[in-house]
């Protein structure tokens, strides 16, 4: 279904190599040096031959261990850094060939970014921080502050407009960061580990907040995290990176059910299946014989309906997106998932 | 048999080699040889009948002095670039500096006048003393707190009550002009270096050089280009105070978190917005530290600047020193100290302003937010108006001035009468047993040997490149015929540095040993550093008369701080695990210090020594006032005679000594670090 929507951002064979004369190096190896080639020449392949399509309105999560190249990839996608080789297409236009001026224009109007360590300007108040992207564009003061107040209210910081960042808690600071990135109403929203610097309770709260905002705004989002829990909570699709390479791009469920290799399955090993699997992948075909206890959706996650199914003595029907009954499910299937029986991986 | 031979031979050969390379052999040998040569130089000359050995023949000298003088004359009168006379450039610079300076002097000291000289009519009075004190108090409260306000008020009231008002305001005026230009210029150059690669590369060696070149290397050329007067003084001050600001700016901009820079680009900042809206404001706390440094350096320069035409407190001290007027000197000196403390605390408080303060100050309506500026304007207007009638409000009444000059005079007189013998005995002891022998040693070294020894040291410490540099610089000093004076300089600084280290390093170790002593020593050192250099000279001269001994004490007092600081810092930065390892292996406290701590902080101590030497050298032109006979005196004479050639040559010679010392010590520290695996 997502595949039918147009891709907002697309990169093909994207490379980012650090070291001496990286362009020449990549060219010398016909555009795709191997890991051994890189190592032999003391080059760091921070992003290696990345191919990604990000569709309008989806939450695309990039995850991987520390140093796997997530930040570098995102910085290439937003062109904060210049890729060594490859193609980058934003909204149908080749963005690598844009001049600095055009790039500034694109960033001002169409992109927003939230940073891991908030990147708030210490000398500006909450209001001024949120209004900063608009100030840079030369919007008159009254107008930009009005807009800033809107986004501040949106992230739940009303009443703290005149605080300075140092007077806020980490969670509140990141709310300001989010408000600021929303002020320009970006089409494409980058978030680089936005919640990693927060402690677990606040992180969870911020994730809920984020989902609430996305429910309202429906942005196209590139979200980085190294936390798989976070990834499956938020993602429509996940890209797993290792040593600069994208190992697999898939929906969370597929990642668990069909990991591309050991690295990916290692990632997903300790994730409770119930959190990831939807009824689509565990239902038995056909409707219930006799009376069903109720109807569930194919997109429901096991975790969210486990209680209900377990309590009931009879099975449930399962309907697809169009409301047609496509299968059924009972206590046994749920228990299988919960104790990890019969599910591969 | 042969195998056994081999086994025996190798270690012996190795051992004999290391023995030859042993440091003590090189340094000890060099010292003994030098001593012998120095001692018997005269006899050698007699025996060989070669007078050139002890005195570099005048006929061999290329006469740098008159050539430089001629060049400077040409520069000032005929030189032009793109059709613009060099003279016009200096005039333009003068005008740019002079106009605001005159304005500030008008406001603070003379009042706005029409006409020139005798016929001048005052149109507007200067700010009254009450208004100035109120203003600084308000600023104190605005930047920090009521206690800051009280401190500021007290400091400035002191200036009025003790009769230093006018001079102090003159000095303040030059600070008010020099600091913004030096800080602003430093910021701009720093920004440029940060942004443009080649500017950075070109600037780095110049900054390094500026750090080692003592002020007076450029005093004379400035005097020559801008003439005697406040402009010259301001130019010298600005040149002196700007380099640290450039450095701080570059470091501060580099230190801005990468994320903030990315934020700027992500929201679509242009290059200019990126710099002035993101990077510079984010770096502001650190930049303010730089501004504080600029202020302190500016105050440090007041007396030296008064040698080329600055008025104010520095000039008062200078004339007092020249006349050996104890009371006047101490009074003006203390006033500088008071001013320095006030400005230092104020700028530090400003740098340390918290956001809570800022937030609190931006609350409320217009009158509330601007209550201080409004009240300042009100006070200025009121005192100005009433002051026209009541002169006590305009200028602090002379009748109420407390004169402390006599008290100081009496105090020094009392000490001199009652403790003369003790003081004199101490002085004589140090002179006969330390200063004179050291002086004989250095002054006796004939130039050929000196040149060779320095080159050898360079080779040993840093390899042939360094050795070449040392050879060339030393050679230039020899060629300019200033070898004897240079050796006097080395002796005076050397002796002072030895004593400063002997006092400073133990103090530093003490400071690092526990928090209480750290606080006490820290406060002591902070005060020493806040005081402008020459202040030390006044009491010393009063007690010990003019001469090398007084000069030495002043230099020691001034150059003490870095020795303490680096020693303390070195000890503190030792990995505690290493100390614990020492304790576990059963070291006594003494052993811990001698076997572990001292060797480990040796590189740090060398850097401290380096700084100490630089400060000592920068004191030279001031100690020239007490009748030394070194290169500082040479510069001082050149200043009074406005002899550019002589001034530049002598100034550069000091700079060369500084550079040689700096490079040698840096190389030595680097070597040691490497040996200890810390590089
Ligand atoms: N400027 C640079 N020069 C050289 N190597 C770099 C540079 N920036 C990143 N790298 C290397 O690229 C690799 C990927 O770094 P990156 O910051 O993208 O990782 P990451 O996945 O974001 O890690 P983290 O989770 O720690 O943020 C790392 O090996 C890093 O050392
Ligand atoms: Mg990262």
GROMACS .gro file of C-alpha atoms and ligand atoms in nm, chain A residues 71 116 192-193, ligand 2:
model
    5
   71UNK     CA    1   2.386   1.007   1.158
  116UNK     CA    2   2.008   1.448   1.971
  192UNK     CA    3   1.844   1.222   1.490
  193UNK     CA    4   1.805   1.017   1.806
 1026LIG    MG1    5   2.463   0.949   1.561
   0.00000   0.00000   0.00000
